[in-house]
Amino acid sequence: MRKAAAVPLSLFGAGLAGLAYASVVERNAFRLRRFDVPVLEPGQRPVRILHLSDLHLTPGRRMLINWVRSLGDLKPDLVVNTGDSIAHPDAVGPLLHALEPLLSRPGLFVYGSNDMYAPRPKNPVRYLWRTSKGEHGQKIPSLPWDELGAGMAVEGWLDMNNTTARIKVGDLDVAVGGIHDSHINLDRYDLIAGPAPAEADLRLGVMHSPEPRNMTRFASDGYQLLLAGHTHGGQLCVPFYGALVTNCGIDRARVKGLSRHDSAYLHVSAGLGTSPYAPVRFACFPEASLLTLVPRRRSDASTREVR
C-alpha cells in the first residue's frame, strides 16, 4: 500500500516544484532577444528598435522595474511599447520610473486592453478552447490609461492608437501606422487605411494583438515591419512543442519572435509580465527584443536571430 501511494505523492511533489519554478524562477528570468531585420535599402545605416510589451506591471515588481531600467544602457534609436503596460491603478508611477532611462529616446506606444481594464480572476484552462476577447466585462475603464498615455507623451513618445505619424529614427525617415487593441474592438484600421508613404525610408506598423486581418491590411498598404505583443508567447509552453494557445487569431508557429506576414516582417513579443492572477511562465521566458534593421541583400530569404 505504501508503494502504491508513493507514485501520486511524487507526482504531486513534481507539480509543486514545477509551479515554484514557473512562478518564482522563470517569471523573473528576463531575457533580451536580438534579431537582424533586413528591411533597409542598400547603403543605409542600421538602426536599432527596442520592442517592449505586456509588462502587466504592479507596484511591487521591483526585479522587473530594475531590469527594464537597465535597458537604457542599450541606447536604442527607437523604443516601441505595444501595450498592456499596467495591471494596477497605482502602477503608472512605477512604470514611468522603469521607463525613465528610455523616455529620452524616440518612442511610440499603443494600448492593450489591460491598460484600461483591471485584470480579474479567471480559469486559465478556458484558453485551450477560446480566446479572452470580450471577456473584460467592464464598460467603464478601471485603470488610469489616460494618465499612462500622458506620462509617456509628455516625454515625447507618440500615441499611435488609430493614427499615423512620421518620425526621425537615426538617419531614417519613418512612416508609422498604429491601431488600438482589436481584443476589445477598439481597432479602427479604416482611420489609417491607404498606401503608406512610399518615399519613407521605413514603413512601420504597430498594434497590440497580432490579428491576421489587421496584419494583412498593414502589409497590403506597404508597411514593411509590423510589431505586436499580447500573446505572452503562449506563457505556458511544452518543451520541444511550443505554445498551446495564442489567445488571438495568429497561429502557434508565430506566437513570438520574428517571422513573415505576406510581404512584411512581423515581430511578436512574448512580453515581460503576466496577469497578477496567473503569475507563472513555463518554457517561455519573459523578454524584450532589440531589432537591428539592416540593408536588404539578395540572399535574405528568412529572418535571423542573433545569439
Tab-separated table of C-alpha atoms in Angstrom:
chain	number	residue	atom	x	y	z
A	1	MET	CA	0.000	0.000	0.000
A	2	ARG	CA	2.803	2.391	0.809
A	3	LYS	CA	4.456	1.793	-2.543
A	4	ALA	CA	1.203	2.447	-4.370
A	5	ALA	CA	0.806	5.783	-2.566
A	6	ALA	CA	4.333	6.880	-3.468
A	7	VAL	CA	3.502	7.441	-7.128
A	8	PRO	CA	0.821	10.116	-6.686
A	9	LEU	CA	2.853	11.769	-3.919
A	10	SER	CA	5.876	12.013	-6.209
A	11	LEU	CA	3.747	13.464	-8.962
A	12	PHE	CA	2.284	15.970	-6.518
A	13	GLY	CA	5.790	16.952	-5.452
A	14	ALA	CA	6.883	17.354	-9.066
A	15	GLY	CA	3.862	19.532	-9.709
A	16	LEU	CA	4.689	21.767	-6.752
A	17	ALA	CA	8.296	22.030	-7.907
A	18	GLY	CA	7.174	22.951	-11.422
A	19	LEU	CA	4.806	25.585	-10.080
A	20	ALA	CA	7.515	27.065	-7.884
A	21	TYR	CA	9.917	27.202	-10.826
A	22	ALA	CA	7.324	28.793	-13.125
A	23	SER	CA	6.203	31.408	-10.607
A	24	VAL	CA	9.487	32.305	-8.921
A	25	VAL	CA	12.357	31.439	-11.245
A	26	GLU	CA	11.278	31.679	-14.878
A	27	ARG	CA	8.811	34.518	-14.337
A	28	ASN	CA	11.734	36.669	-13.174
A	29	ALA	CA	14.387	35.384	-15.606
A	30	PHE	CA	14.166	38.305	-18.015
A	31	ARG	CA	15.912	37.987	-21.360
A	32	LEU	CA	16.858	40.298	-24.206
A	33	ARG	CA	16.426	38.714	-27.632
A	34	ARG	CA	18.253	40.205	-30.612
A	35	PHE	CA	17.227	39.983	-34.254
A	36	ASP	CA	18.548	41.337	-37.555
A	37	VAL	CA	15.724	42.516	-39.818
A	38	PRO	CA	16.712	43.164	-43.478
A	39	VAL	CA	14.260	45.935	-44.422
A	40	LEU	CA	16.520	48.876	-45.332
A	41	GLU	CA	17.812	49.951	-48.708
A	42	PRO	CA	21.445	49.114	-49.564
A	43	GLY	CA	23.794	51.694	-48.120
A	44	GLN	CA	21.503	52.823	-45.298
A	45	ARG	CA	22.937	52.847	-41.811
A	46	PRO	CA	21.463	50.214	-39.432
A	47	VAL	CA	19.152	51.405	-36.662
A	48	ARG	CA	18.010	49.608	-33.515
A	49	ILE	CA	14.450	49.306	-32.221
A	50	LEU	CA	13.807	48.179	-28.656
A	51	HIS	CA	10.429	46.406	-28.539
A	52	LEU	CA	8.703	46.236	-25.135
A	53	SER	CA	5.325	44.687	-24.457
A	54	ASP	CA	2.997	43.250	-21.827
A	55	LEU	CA	4.701	44.298	-18.607
A	56	HIS	CA	1.357	43.996	-16.727
A	57	LEU	CA	3.143	45.970	-14.034
A	58	THR	CA	2.065	46.074	-10.412
A	59	PRO	CA	3.870	48.375	-7.952
A	60	GLY	CA	5.738	45.609	-6.124
A	61	ARG	CA	7.590	44.063	-9.082
A	62	ARG	CA	10.989	45.529	-8.271
A	63	MET	CA	13.005	42.973	-10.250
A	64	LEU	CA	11.052	43.764	-13.416
A	65	ILE	CA	11.266	47.528	-12.840
A	66	ASN	CA	15.034	47.398	-12.330
A	67	TRP	CA	15.579	45.147	-15.340
A	68	VAL	CA	13.630	47.482	-17.634
A	69	ARG	CA	15.630	50.427	-16.303
A	70	SER	CA	18.828	48.589	-17.253
A	71	LEU	CA	17.730	48.576	-20.898
A	72	GLY	CA	18.556	52.269	-21.069
A	73	ASP	CA	22.204	51.217	-21.445
A	74	LEU	CA	21.341	49.892	-24.917
A	75	LYS	CA	20.654	53.449	-26.173
A	76	PRO	CA	18.228	52.273	-28.889
A	77	ASP	CA	17.341	54.562	-31.773
A	78	LEU	CA	13.614	53.931	-31.161
A	79	VAL	CA	11.535	52.347	-28.399
A	80	VAL	CA	8.165	50.770	-29.240
A	81	ASN	CA	5.750	49.774	-26.470
A	82	THR	CA	2.925	47.567	-27.749
A	83	GLY	CA	0.705	47.773	-24.687
A	84	ASP	CA	-0.644	46.009	-21.597
A	85	SER	CA	1.859	48.005	-19.580
A	86	ILE	CA	-0.006	48.137	-16.261
A	87	ALA	CA	-2.177	45.843	-14.142
A	88	HIS	CA	-2.912	48.020	-11.097
A	89	PRO	CA	-4.365	51.506	-10.530
A	90	ASP	CA	-1.155	52.592	-8.780
A	91	ALA	CA	1.238	51.231	-11.420
A	92	VAL	CA	1.632	54.314	-13.642
A	93	GLY	CA	4.303	55.903	-11.420
A	94	PRO	CA	6.353	52.691	-11.153
A	95	LEU	CA	6.052	52.139	-14.900
A	96	LEU	CA	7.318	55.630	-15.727
A	97	HIS	CA	10.158	55.054	-13.258
A	98	ALA	CA	11.013	51.816	-15.079
A	99	LEU	CA	10.924	53.567	-18.456
A	100	GLU	CA	12.761	56.693	-17.279
A	101	PRO	CA	16.158	55.840	-18.851
A	102	LEU	CA	14.369	55.185	-22.174
A	103	LEU	CA	11.965	58.123	-22.274
A	104	SER	CA	14.665	60.429	-23.636
A	105	ARG	CA	14.871	58.220	-26.736
A	106	PRO	CA	12.326	58.499	-29.577
A	107	GLY	CA	9.352	56.298	-28.728
A	108	LEU	CA	5.922	55.067	-29.792
A	109	PHE	CA	3.117	53.345	-27.900
A	110	VAL	CA	-0.282	51.735	-28.300
A	111	TYR	CA	-2.638	50.464	-25.619
A	112	GLY	CA	-3.705	46.951	-24.774
A	113	SER	CA	-6.962	46.026	-23.074
A	114	ASN	CA	-5.197	45.647	-19.721
A	115	ASP	CA	-4.096	49.271	-19.804
A	116	MET	CA	-7.775	50.133	-19.494
A	117	TYR	CA	-9.448	47.286	-17.630
A	118	ALA	CA	-8.083	45.796	-14.422
A	119	PRO	CA	-7.429	42.045	-14.519
A	120	ARG	CA	-9.890	39.698	-12.816
A	121	PRO	CA	-9.539	36.101	-11.601
A	122	LYS	CA	-10.252	33.666	-14.448
A	123	ASN	CA	-9.910	29.963	-15.088
A	124	PRO	CA	-6.771	29.724	-17.280
A	125	VAL	CA	-7.880	26.380	-18.733
A	126	ARG	CA	-10.535	28.146	-20.826
A	127	TYR	CA	-7.772	29.472	-23.095
A	128	LEU	CA	-7.478	25.952	-24.528
A	129	TRP	CA	-10.752	26.372	-26.433
A	130	ARG	CA	-11.292	30.142	-26.724
A	131	THR	CA	-9.542	33.497	-26.530
A	132	SER	CA	-10.190	36.140	-23.887
A	133	LYS	CA	-11.619	38.556	-26.449
A	134	GLY	CA	-14.570	40.444	-24.997
A	135	GLU	CA	-14.168	38.943	-21.533
A	136	HIS	CA	-13.178	42.013	-19.544
A	137	GLY	CA	-16.868	42.551	-18.758
A	138	GLN	CA	-16.357	46.212	-17.830
A	139	LYS	CA	-17.999	49.076	-19.696
A	140	ILE	CA	-16.047	51.850	-17.998
A	141	PRO	CA	-12.225	51.675	-17.846
A	142	SER	CA	-10.982	50.871	-14.359
A	143	LEU	CA	-7.300	51.668	-14.882
A	144	PRO	CA	-5.742	55.139	-15.471
A	145	TRP	CA	-4.964	54.621	-19.168
A	146	ASP	CA	-5.146	58.375	-19.837
A	147	GLU	CA	-2.586	59.097	-17.118
A	148	LEU	CA	-0.412	56.305	-18.524
A	149	GLY	CA	-0.518	57.760	-22.029
A	150	ALA	CA	0.056	61.300	-20.835
A	151	GLY	CA	3.111	60.205	-18.873
A	152	MET	CA	4.741	58.782	-21.989
A	153	ALA	CA	3.527	61.508	-24.357
A	154	VAL	CA	4.836	64.363	-22.213
A	155	GLU	CA	8.316	62.917	-22.685
A	156	GLY	CA	7.877	62.911	-26.464
A	157	TRP	CA	6.667	59.378	-27.173
A	158	LEU	CA	3.968	59.275	-29.840
A	159	ASP	CA	0.491	57.899	-29.134
A	160	MET	CA	-0.141	55.666	-32.153
A	161	ASN	CA	-3.661	54.423	-31.339
A	162	ASN	CA	-5.598	54.564	-34.640
A	163	THR	CA	-3.348	57.180	-36.189
A	164	THR	CA	-0.306	57.749	-38.406
A	165	ALA	CA	2.857	59.764	-37.911
A	166	ARG	CA	6.313	60.497	-39.313
A	167	ILE	CA	9.338	60.247	-37.060
A	168	LYS	CA	13.091	60.576	-37.439
A	169	VAL	CA	14.914	57.441	-36.296
A	170	GLY	CA	18.671	57.658	-36.665
A	171	ASP	CA	19.178	58.652	-40.286
A	172	LEU	CA	15.792	57.281	-41.331
A	173	ASP	CA	12.525	58.981	-42.167
A	174	VAL	CA	9.994	56.517	-40.712
A	175	ALA	CA	6.277	56.436	-41.532
A	176	VAL	CA	4.291	54.811	-38.720
A	177	GLY	CA	0.744	53.495	-38.659
A	178	GLY	CA	-0.777	52.262	-35.430
A	179	ILE	CA	-4.068	50.836	-34.178
A	180	HIS	CA	-5.741	50.398	-30.802
A	181	ASP	CA	-6.404	46.954	-29.351
A	182	SER	CA	-8.523	44.647	-31.507
A	183	HIS	CA	-9.082	42.434	-28.457
A	184	ILE	CA	-11.574	44.986	-27.130
A	185	ASN	CA	-12.802	46.088	-30.569
A	186	LEU	CA	-11.132	49.495	-30.428
A	187	ASP	CA	-9.010	48.960	-33.537
A	188	ARG	CA	-10.048	51.312	-36.350
A	189	TYR	CA	-7.847	50.433	-39.293
A	190	ASP	CA	-10.091	52.395	-41.631
A	191	LEU	CA	-8.806	55.584	-39.965
A	192	ILE	CA	-5.264	54.868	-41.182
A	193	ALA	CA	-6.063	52.884	-44.344
A	194	GLY	CA	-4.328	53.668	-47.612
A	195	PRO	CA	-0.854	53.267	-49.054
A	196	ALA	CA	1.907	54.106	-46.603
A	197	PRO	CA	4.199	56.909	-47.857
A	198	ALA	CA	6.400	55.328	-50.494
A	199	GLU	CA	9.132	57.942	-50.026
A	200	ALA	CA	9.708	56.981	-46.374
A	201	ASP	CA	12.883	55.048	-45.602
A	202	LEU	CA	10.871	52.655	-43.422
A	203	ARG	CA	7.153	51.949	-43.030
A	204	LEU	CA	6.357	50.594	-39.563
A	205	GLY	CA	3.032	49.148	-38.357
A	206	VAL	CA	2.278	48.949	-34.620
A	207	MET	CA	-0.529	47.079	-32.815
A	208	HIS	CA	-1.157	45.234	-29.559
A	209	SER	CA	-2.806	41.994	-30.692
A	210	PRO	CA	-1.447	40.342	-33.869
A	211	GLU	CA	-4.745	39.678	-35.610
A	212	PRO	CA	-4.172	38.409	-39.179
A	213	ARG	CA	-6.953	40.587	-40.648
A	214	ASN	CA	-5.145	43.731	-39.488
A	215	MET	CA	-1.686	42.455	-40.355
A	216	THR	CA	-2.852	41.694	-43.883
A	217	ARG	CA	-4.116	45.261	-44.277
A	218	PHE	CA	-0.839	46.688	-42.965
A	219	ALA	CA	1.143	44.563	-45.428
A	220	SER	CA	-1.182	45.434	-48.323
A	221	ASP	CA	-0.694	49.133	-47.559
A	222	GLY	CA	3.066	48.755	-47.848
A	223	TYR	CA	4.177	48.575	-44.214
A	224	GLN	CA	7.448	46.652	-44.100
A	225	LEU	CA	7.779	45.781	-40.396
A	226	LEU	CA	4.906	45.003	-38.019
A	227	LEU	CA	5.267	44.939	-34.223
A	228	ALA	CA	2.792	43.344	-31.788
A	229	GLY	CA	2.566	41.714	-28.370
A	230	HIS	CA	-0.415	40.288	-26.449
A	231	THR	CA	0.330	36.557	-26.831
A	232	HIS	CA	2.837	36.225	-23.949
A	233	GLY	CA	4.482	33.718	-26.290
A	234	GLY	CA	1.889	31.219	-25.093
A	235	GLN	CA	3.069	31.794	-21.472
A	236	LEU	CA	2.774	28.091	-20.546
A	237	CYS	CA	4.559	26.118	-23.232
A	238	VAL	CA	5.553	22.498	-23.713
A	239	PRO	CA	9.277	21.871	-24.258
A	240	PHE	CA	10.067	20.804	-27.853
A	241	TYR	CA	6.439	21.549	-28.824
A	242	GLY	CA	5.903	25.198	-28.020
A	243	ALA	CA	2.806	27.220	-27.257
A	244	LEU	CA	-0.514	25.516	-26.698
A	245	VAL	CA	-2.519	28.673	-27.399
A	246	THR	CA	-2.007	32.200	-28.766
A	247	ASN	CA	-5.122	33.974	-27.339
A	248	CYS	CA	-5.758	35.615	-30.712
A	249	GLY	CA	-6.044	34.744	-34.399
A	250	ILE	CA	-2.359	34.182	-35.105
A	251	ASP	CA	-1.050	30.617	-35.486
A	252	ARG	CA	1.125	28.929	-32.868
A	253	ALA	CA	4.225	28.959	-35.055
A	254	ARG	CA	4.319	32.763	-34.958
A	255	VAL	CA	3.288	33.249	-31.334
A	256	LYS	CA	6.600	35.017	-30.628
A	257	GLY	CA	9.727	36.116	-32.431
A	258	LEU	CA	10.408	37.238	-35.984
A	259	SER	CA	8.555	35.819	-38.975
A	260	ARG	CA	6.793	36.964	-42.148
A	261	HIS	CA	3.240	38.017	-42.876
A	262	ASP	CA	2.640	38.399	-46.590
A	263	SER	CA	5.215	40.974	-47.781
A	264	ALA	CA	6.017	42.293	-44.290
A	265	TYR	CA	8.258	41.184	-41.480
A	266	LEU	CA	6.402	40.538	-38.229
A	267	HIS	CA	7.819	40.631	-34.726
A	268	VAL	CA	5.625	39.383	-31.877
A	269	SER	CA	6.999	39.971	-28.393
A	270	ALA	CA	6.437	37.297	-25.759
A	271	GLY	CA	6.325	40.182	-23.285
A	272	LEU	CA	7.768	40.758	-19.855
A	273	GLY	CA	4.898	40.132	-17.454
A	274	THR	CA	1.844	38.085	-16.599
A	275	SER	CA	-1.574	38.720	-15.165
A	276	PRO	CA	-1.384	39.052	-11.362
A	277	TYR	CA	-3.877	36.160	-11.243
A	278	ALA	CA	-1.687	33.854	-13.342
A	279	PRO	CA	1.854	34.748	-12.228
A	280	VAL	CA	3.630	31.871	-13.957
A	281	ARG	CA	5.666	31.214	-17.077
A	282	PHE	CA	6.946	27.859	-18.246
A	283	ALA	CA	9.295	27.234	-21.200
A	284	CYS	CA	8.567	30.822	-22.251
A	285	PHE	CA	10.923	33.310	-20.648
A	286	PRO	CA	9.839	36.940	-20.231
A	287	GLU	CA	11.547	39.043	-22.846
A	288	ALA	CA	12.233	42.312	-24.565
A	289	SER	CA	13.679	42.401	-28.080
A	290	LEU	CA	16.323	44.514	-29.773
A	291	LEU	CA	15.686	44.597	-33.512
A	292	THR	CA	18.583	45.799	-35.661
A	293	LEU	CA	17.278	46.978	-39.013
A	294	VAL	CA	19.868	46.298	-41.702
A	295	PRO	CA	20.014	46.674	-45.507
A	296	ARG	CA	18.413	44.011	-47.641
A	297	ARG	CA	20.552	41.566	-49.590
A	298	ARG	CA	19.641	39.266	-52.434
A	299	SER	CA	20.399	36.300	-50.208
A	300	ASP	CA	17.976	37.434	-47.467
A	301	ALA	CA	15.312	34.738	-47.671
A	302	SER	CA	14.483	34.394	-43.980
A	303	THR	CA	14.781	36.087	-40.624
A	304	ARG	CA	17.772	35.541	-38.375
A	305	GLU	CA	18.017	35.679	-34.604
A	306	VAL	CA	21.326	36.947	-33.314
A	307	ARG	CA	22.557	34.938	-30.341
